[in-house]
mmCIF file of C-alpha atoms and ligand atoms in Angstrom:
data_model
loop_
_atom_site.group_PDB
_atom_site.id
_atom_site.type_symbol
_atom_site.label_atom_id
_atom_site.label_comp_id
_atom_site.label_asym_id
_atom_site.label_seq_id
_atom_site.Cartn_x
_atom_site.Cartn_y
_atom_site.Cartn_z
ATOM 1 C CA UNK P 26 -49.280 -3.814 -61.906
ATOM 2 C CA UNK P 27 -47.951 -2.516 -58.951
ATOM 3 C CA UNK P 28 -50.513 -4.432 -56.669
ATOM 4 C CA UNK P 29 -52.485 -3.679 -53.320
ATOM 5 C CA UNK P 30 -49.682 -4.827 -51.352
ATOM 6 C CA UNK P 31 -47.310 -2.265 -52.838
ATOM 7 C CA UNK P 32 -46.634 1.104 -51.300
ATOM 8 C CA UNK P 33 -44.725 3.948 -52.857
ATOM 9 C CA UNK P 34 -43.950 6.192 -50.765
ATOM 10 C CA UNK P 35 -46.001 9.877 -51.803
ATOM 11 C CA UNK P 36 -43.601 12.910 -52.595
ATOM 12 C CA UNK P 37 -45.433 14.841 -49.585
ATOM 13 C CA UNK P 38 -44.916 12.298 -47.475
ATOM 14 C CA UNK P 39 -41.291 11.748 -47.548
ATOM 15 C CA UNK P 40 -40.527 14.239 -44.897
ATOM 16 C CA UNK P 41 -43.100 12.908 -42.547
ATOM 17 C CA UNK P 42 -40.861 9.502 -41.981
ATOM 18 C CA UNK P 43 -38.567 9.990 -39.404
ATOM 19 C CA UNK P 44 -34.690 9.037 -39.723
ATOM 20 C CA UNK P 45 -34.385 5.139 -39.601
ATOM 21 C CA UNK P 46 -38.079 4.471 -40.176
ATOM 22 C CA UNK P 47 -39.736 3.073 -43.293
ATOM 23 C CA UNK P 48 -43.541 2.853 -44.349
ATOM 24 C CA UNK P 49 -45.325 -0.188 -43.206
ATOM 25 C CA UNK P 50 -47.950 -1.995 -45.278
ATOM 26 C CA UNK P 51 -51.187 -1.957 -42.960
ATOM 27 C CA UNK P 52 -51.134 -1.688 -39.417
ATOM 28 C CA UNK P 53 -48.841 -4.467 -37.962
ATOM 29 C CA UNK P 54 -49.290 -5.242 -34.473
ATOM 30 C CA UNK P 55 -46.797 -5.438 -31.863
ATOM 31 C CA UNK P 56 -47.227 -6.727 -28.620
ATOM 32 C CA UNK P 57 -45.354 -8.663 -25.919
ATOM 33 C CA UNK P 58 -47.133 -11.263 -24.553
ATOM 34 C CA UNK P 59 -50.817 -12.358 -24.977
ATOM 35 C CA UNK P 60 -53.794 -10.088 -25.853
ATOM 36 C CA UNK P 61 -55.878 -9.638 -23.058
ATOM 37 C CA UNK P 62 -59.664 -9.677 -23.645
ATOM 38 C CA UNK P 63 -61.224 -6.814 -22.046
ATOM 39 C CA UNK P 64 -65.142 -5.878 -22.702
ATOM 40 C CA UNK P 65 -66.221 -2.133 -23.112
ATOM 41 C CA UNK P 66 -68.757 -2.917 -20.061
ATOM 42 C CA UNK P 67 -65.847 -4.663 -17.611
ATOM 43 C CA UNK P 68 -63.164 -2.025 -18.861
ATOM 44 C CA UNK P 69 -61.910 0.625 -15.847
ATOM 45 C CA UNK P 70 -59.269 3.548 -16.146
ATOM 46 C CA UNK P 71 -57.894 3.819 -12.438
ATOM 47 C CA UNK P 72 -56.006 6.990 -11.213
ATOM 48 C CA UNK P 73 -53.671 7.200 -8.347
ATOM 49 C CA UNK P 74 -50.380 8.160 -6.779
ATOM 50 C CA UNK P 75 -49.965 11.904 -6.257
ATOM 51 C CA UNK P 76 -53.713 12.484 -7.545
ATOM 52 C CA UNK P 77 -56.622 11.952 -5.826
ATOM 53 C CA UNK P 78 -57.130 8.443 -6.512
ATOM 54 C CA UNK P 79 -60.236 8.029 -9.028
ATOM 55 C CA UNK P 80 -61.828 5.227 -11.454
ATOM 56 C CA UNK P 81 -63.428 5.482 -14.594
ATOM 57 C CA UNK P 82 -65.615 3.712 -16.427
ATOM 58 C CA UNK P 83 -66.403 3.412 -20.305
ATOM 59 C CA UNK P 84 -69.558 5.657 -19.540
ATOM 60 C CA UNK P 85 -67.377 8.214 -17.779
ATOM 61 C CA UNK P 86 -65.473 8.339 -21.151
ATOM 62 C CA UNK P 87 -68.122 8.658 -23.168
ATOM 63 C CA UNK P 88 -69.701 11.561 -21.118
ATOM 64 C CA UNK P 89 -66.336 13.214 -21.943
ATOM 65 C CA UNK P 90 -65.962 15.611 -25.632
ATOM 66 C CA UNK P 91 -65.577 12.888 -28.199
ATOM 67 C CA UNK P 92 -63.201 13.949 -31.550
ATOM 68 C CA UNK P 93 -61.516 12.345 -34.425
ATOM 69 C CA UNK P 94 -57.685 12.277 -34.719
ATOM 70 C CA UNK P 95 -55.246 11.412 -37.606
ATOM 71 C CA UNK P 96 -51.735 10.895 -36.086
ATOM 72 C CA UNK P 97 -48.627 9.299 -37.686
ATOM 73 C CA UNK P 98 -47.746 5.897 -35.606
ATOM 74 C CA UNK P 99 -43.821 5.329 -35.211
ATOM 75 C CA UNK P 100 -42.643 1.754 -34.129
ATOM 76 C CA UNK P 101 -39.111 1.989 -32.775
ATOM 77 C CA UNK P 102 -38.523 -1.370 -34.784
ATOM 78 C CA UNK P 103 -38.242 0.773 -37.717
ATOM 79 C CA UNK P 104 -41.885 0.810 -39.454
ATOM 80 C CA UNK P 105 -44.332 3.864 -39.320
ATOM 81 C CA UNK P 106 -47.779 4.245 -40.423
ATOM 82 C CA UNK P 107 -48.634 8.049 -41.533
ATOM 83 C CA UNK P 108 -52.672 9.066 -41.183
ATOM 84 C CA UNK P 109 -54.318 6.477 -39.005
ATOM 85 C CA UNK P 110 -57.452 7.578 -37.762
ATOM 86 C CA UNK P 111 -58.899 7.371 -34.420
ATOM 87 C CA UNK P 112 -61.838 8.402 -32.365
ATOM 88 C CA UNK P 113 -61.553 9.012 -28.789
ATOM 89 C CA UNK P 114 -61.014 11.604 -25.871
ATOM 90 C CA UNK P 115 -58.381 14.193 -25.539
ATOM 91 C CA UNK P 116 -55.683 13.394 -22.457
ATOM 92 C CA UNK P 117 -56.242 17.165 -21.637
ATOM 93 C CA UNK P 118 -60.055 16.984 -21.414
ATOM 94 C CA UNK P 119 -59.655 13.786 -19.265
ATOM 95 C CA UNK P 120 -57.387 15.783 -16.915
ATOM 96 C CA UNK P 121 -60.125 18.098 -16.399
ATOM 97 C CA UNK P 122 -61.617 15.657 -14.169
ATOM 98 C CA UNK P 123 -58.248 14.192 -12.305
ATOM 99 C CA UNK P 124 -56.825 16.334 -9.447
ATOM 100 C CA UNK P 125 -53.202 15.963 -9.577
ATOM 101 C CA UNK P 126 -50.616 16.718 -7.026
ATOM 102 C CA UNK P 127 -48.196 19.688 -8.024
ATOM 103 C CA UNK P 128 -45.648 17.931 -6.991
ATOM 104 C CA UNK P 129 -46.324 14.947 -9.840
ATOM 105 C CA UNK P 130 -43.362 15.039 -12.558
ATOM 106 C CA UNK P 131 -43.739 12.203 -13.917
ATOM 107 C CA UNK P 132 -46.492 9.053 -14.783
ATOM 108 C CA UNK P 133 -46.683 5.483 -15.337
ATOM 109 C CA UNK P 134 -49.065 4.002 -17.678
ATOM 110 C CA UNK P 135 -50.397 0.422 -16.554
ATOM 111 C CA UNK P 136 -52.195 -1.743 -18.549
ATOM 112 C CA UNK P 137 -54.509 -5.053 -18.965
ATOM 113 C CA UNK P 138 -51.818 -7.943 -19.225
ATOM 114 C CA UNK P 139 -49.267 -5.871 -17.099
ATOM 115 C CA UNK P 140 -47.219 -3.783 -19.585
ATOM 116 C CA UNK P 141 -46.164 -0.544 -18.092
ATOM 117 C CA UNK P 142 -44.494 2.445 -20.048
ATOM 118 C CA UNK P 143 -43.456 5.944 -18.589
ATOM 119 C CA UNK P 144 -43.639 9.261 -19.447
ATOM 120 C CA UNK P 145 -42.722 12.883 -18.642
ATOM 121 C CA UNK P 146 -45.748 14.745 -17.193
ATOM 122 C CA UNK P 147 -45.349 17.335 -19.865
ATOM 123 C CA UNK P 148 -45.018 14.706 -22.650
ATOM 124 C CA UNK P 149 -48.680 13.386 -21.074
ATOM 125 C CA UNK P 150 -50.224 16.357 -20.730
ATOM 126 C CA UNK P 151 -49.981 17.378 -24.553
ATOM 127 C CA UNK P 152 -52.927 18.653 -26.458
ATOM 128 C CA UNK P 153 -52.481 16.183 -29.486
ATOM 129 C CA UNK P 154 -52.488 12.938 -26.973
ATOM 130 C CA UNK P 155 -55.392 10.734 -26.486
ATOM 131 C CA UNK P 156 -57.664 7.878 -25.553
ATOM 132 C CA UNK P 157 -58.571 5.913 -28.388
ATOM 133 C CA UNK P 158 -61.384 3.525 -29.309
ATOM 134 C CA UNK P 159 -62.272 3.675 -32.958
ATOM 135 C CA UNK P 160 -59.452 2.777 -35.570
ATOM 136 C CA UNK P 161 -60.804 3.689 -39.000
ATOM 137 C CA UNK P 162 -63.955 3.927 -37.994
ATOM 138 C CA UNK P 163 -64.519 0.651 -36.434
ATOM 139 C CA UNK P 164 -64.471 -0.351 -32.634
ATOM 140 C CA UNK P 165 -60.725 -0.737 -31.851
ATOM 141 C CA UNK P 166 -59.579 -4.567 -32.651
ATOM 142 C CA UNK P 167 -58.284 -6.145 -29.267
ATOM 143 C CA UNK P 168 -54.759 -6.614 -30.905
ATOM 144 C CA UNK P 169 -54.518 -2.805 -31.523
ATOM 145 C CA UNK P 170 -55.381 -2.511 -27.802
ATOM 146 C CA UNK P 171 -59.268 -2.184 -27.733
ATOM 147 C CA UNK P 172 -61.399 -1.232 -26.217
ATOM 148 C CA UNK P 173 -58.984 1.642 -25.100
ATOM 149 C CA UNK P 174 -55.784 2.787 -25.782
ATOM 150 C CA UNK P 175 -53.465 5.558 -25.278
ATOM 151 C CA UNK P 176 -52.010 7.245 -28.389
ATOM 152 C CA UNK P 177 -48.983 9.963 -27.657
ATOM 153 C CA UNK P 178 -48.174 11.035 -31.531
ATOM 154 C CA UNK P 179 -44.844 12.713 -30.707
ATOM 155 C CA UNK P 180 -43.341 9.835 -29.049
ATOM 156 C CA UNK P 181 -42.692 6.205 -30.452
ATOM 157 C CA UNK P 182 -45.483 3.890 -30.605
ATOM 158 C CA UNK P 183 -44.050 2.074 -27.235
ATOM 159 C CA UNK P 184 -45.234 4.921 -25.124
ATOM 160 C CA UNK P 185 -49.055 4.636 -26.401
ATOM 161 C CA UNK P 186 -50.463 1.805 -24.194
ATOM 162 C CA UNK P 187 -52.771 -0.609 -25.091
ATOM 163 C CA UNK P 188 -55.203 -1.975 -22.979
ATOM 164 C CA UNK P 189 -54.526 1.073 -20.964
ATOM 165 C CA UNK P 190 -56.298 0.563 -17.391
ATOM 166 C CA UNK P 191 -54.330 2.538 -14.796
ATOM 167 C CA UNK P 192 -52.415 6.260 -14.601
ATOM 168 C CA UNK P 193 -49.782 6.375 -11.694
ATOM 169 C CA UNK P 194 -48.818 9.875 -10.969
ATOM 170 C CA UNK P 195 -45.348 9.907 -9.772
ATOM 171 C CA UNK P 196 -42.628 12.530 -8.207
ATOM 172 C CA UNK P 197 -39.684 11.004 -9.380
ATOM 173 C CA UNK P 198 -38.753 8.650 -12.801
ATOM 174 C CA UNK P 199 -39.650 5.393 -12.859
ATOM 175 C CA UNK P 200 -38.991 3.070 -15.771
ATOM 176 C CA UNK P 201 -41.689 1.024 -17.607
ATOM 177 C CA UNK P 202 -41.182 -2.610 -19.153
ATOM 178 C CA UNK P 203 -39.509 -1.643 -22.409
ATOM 179 C CA UNK P 204 -37.656 1.186 -20.648
ATOM 180 C CA UNK P 205 -36.033 -1.421 -17.986
ATOM 181 C CA UNK P 206 -35.052 -3.543 -21.020
ATOM 182 C CA UNK P 207 -32.690 -0.983 -22.787
ATOM 183 C CA UNK P 208 -35.130 1.323 -24.458
ATOM 184 C CA UNK P 209 -34.366 5.209 -24.401
ATOM 185 C CA UNK P 210 -36.325 6.818 -21.555
ATOM 186 C CA UNK P 211 -38.600 9.466 -23.514
ATOM 187 C CA UNK P 212 -38.342 8.000 -27.028
ATOM 188 C CA UNK P 213 -38.576 10.742 -29.864
ATOM 189 C CA UNK P 214 -38.597 9.778 -33.088
ATOM 190 C CA UNK P 215 -37.155 12.731 -34.818
ATOM 191 C CA UNK P 216 -34.126 12.446 -32.390
ATOM 192 C CA UNK P 217 -34.034 9.029 -32.700
ATOM 193 C CA UNK P 218 -34.172 8.222 -29.201
ATOM 194 C CA UNK P 219 -34.411 4.388 -29.372
ATOM 195 C CA UNK P 220 -31.880 3.087 -26.930
ATOM 196 C CA UNK P 221 -30.873 3.892 -23.697
ATOM 197 C CA UNK P 222 -27.565 5.071 -23.002
ATOM 198 C CA UNK P 223 -27.059 2.895 -19.696
HETATM 199 N N1 LIG E 314 -50.382 -3.329 -23.338
HETATM 200 C C1 LIG E 314 -49.325 -2.957 -24.378
HETATM 201 N N2 LIG E 314 -49.058 -1.804 -24.770
HETATM 202 C C2 LIG E 314 -48.151 -1.670 -26.028
HETATM 203 C C3 LIG E 314 -47.409 -2.774 -26.465
HETATM 204 C C4 LIG E 314 -47.625 -3.940 -25.824
HETATM 205 O O1 LIG E 314 -46.870 -4.874 -25.905
HETATM 206 N N3 LIG E 314 -48.556 -4.010 -24.559
HETATM 207 N N4 LIG E 314 -46.769 -2.365 -27.754
HETATM 208 C C5 LIG E 314 -46.643 -1.568 -28.069
HETATM 209 C C6 LIG E 314 -45.543 -0.938 -28.878
HETATM 210 S S1 LIG E 314 -44.004 -1.457 -28.892
HETATM 211 C C7 LIG E 314 -46.164 -0.557 -30.152
HETATM 212 S S2 LIG E 314 -45.002 -0.115 -31.512
HETATM 213 C C8 LIG E 314 -47.335 -0.083 -30.146
HETATM 214 C C9 LIG E 314 -48.056 -1.180 -31.307
HETATM 215 O O2 LIG E 314 -49.525 -0.816 -31.266
HETATM 216 P P1 LIG E 314 -50.222 -1.740 -32.563
HETATM 217 O O3 LIG E 314 -50.306 -3.404 -31.932
HETATM 218 O O4 LIG E 314 -51.672 -1.421 -32.530
HETATM 219 O O5 LIG E 314 -49.256 -1.271 -33.815
HETATM 220 O O6 LIG E 314 -48.047 -0.385 -29.050
HETATM 221 C C10 LIG E 314 -47.387 -0.371 -27.820
HETATM 222 N N5 LIG E 314 -48.475 -0.546 -26.574
HETATM 223 MO MO1 LIG E 315 -42.947 -0.893 -30.842
#
């Protein structure tokens, strides 16, 4: 018996696992520090910097177009999980309601609990990025970033902020928490952009 914990990679999955990664069993939780407890009622997302300051509530997000997403998830610590199912709001739909200064070239993601991660604006504005609040059909659990997180499928998962509560638009690159601590500034899994050369 293979048992429920043994995961044999399917042939068609092989090409979907980036170099140096292996398939995780289950969906591991990777958090630096404590898990903040934030209710949907209290959750807010504030936009500032080189964008007109604005604060979004849960109901503001629920009024935006809702979509289901299936995306692969790659943690730089070498585990990947394929076909994670989420429900949420596309970044591009959200951004319809944000007035960004054309000088903005970079975005700092801020979170309840103090985690930060930086992303270039062209990586942030990609069509496949989304804010997520359901995971496999259930309310996103607190340890996976509930009530709301960002998901950026084309970069390592440390770029997908859990408990997101702020987006700061910048005219220069600033480094977030892991980036200041030696992680790559961009973090593209297929290029194995794990660590910064500096
Ligand atoms: N706020 C916050 N977001 C975070 C992290 C964190 O510690 N705090 N960890 C990052 C890392 S390194 C990874 S791999 C993913 C893990 O998401 P998961 O715990 O849902 O698997 O969240 C990312 N987003
Ligand atoms: Mo990670």
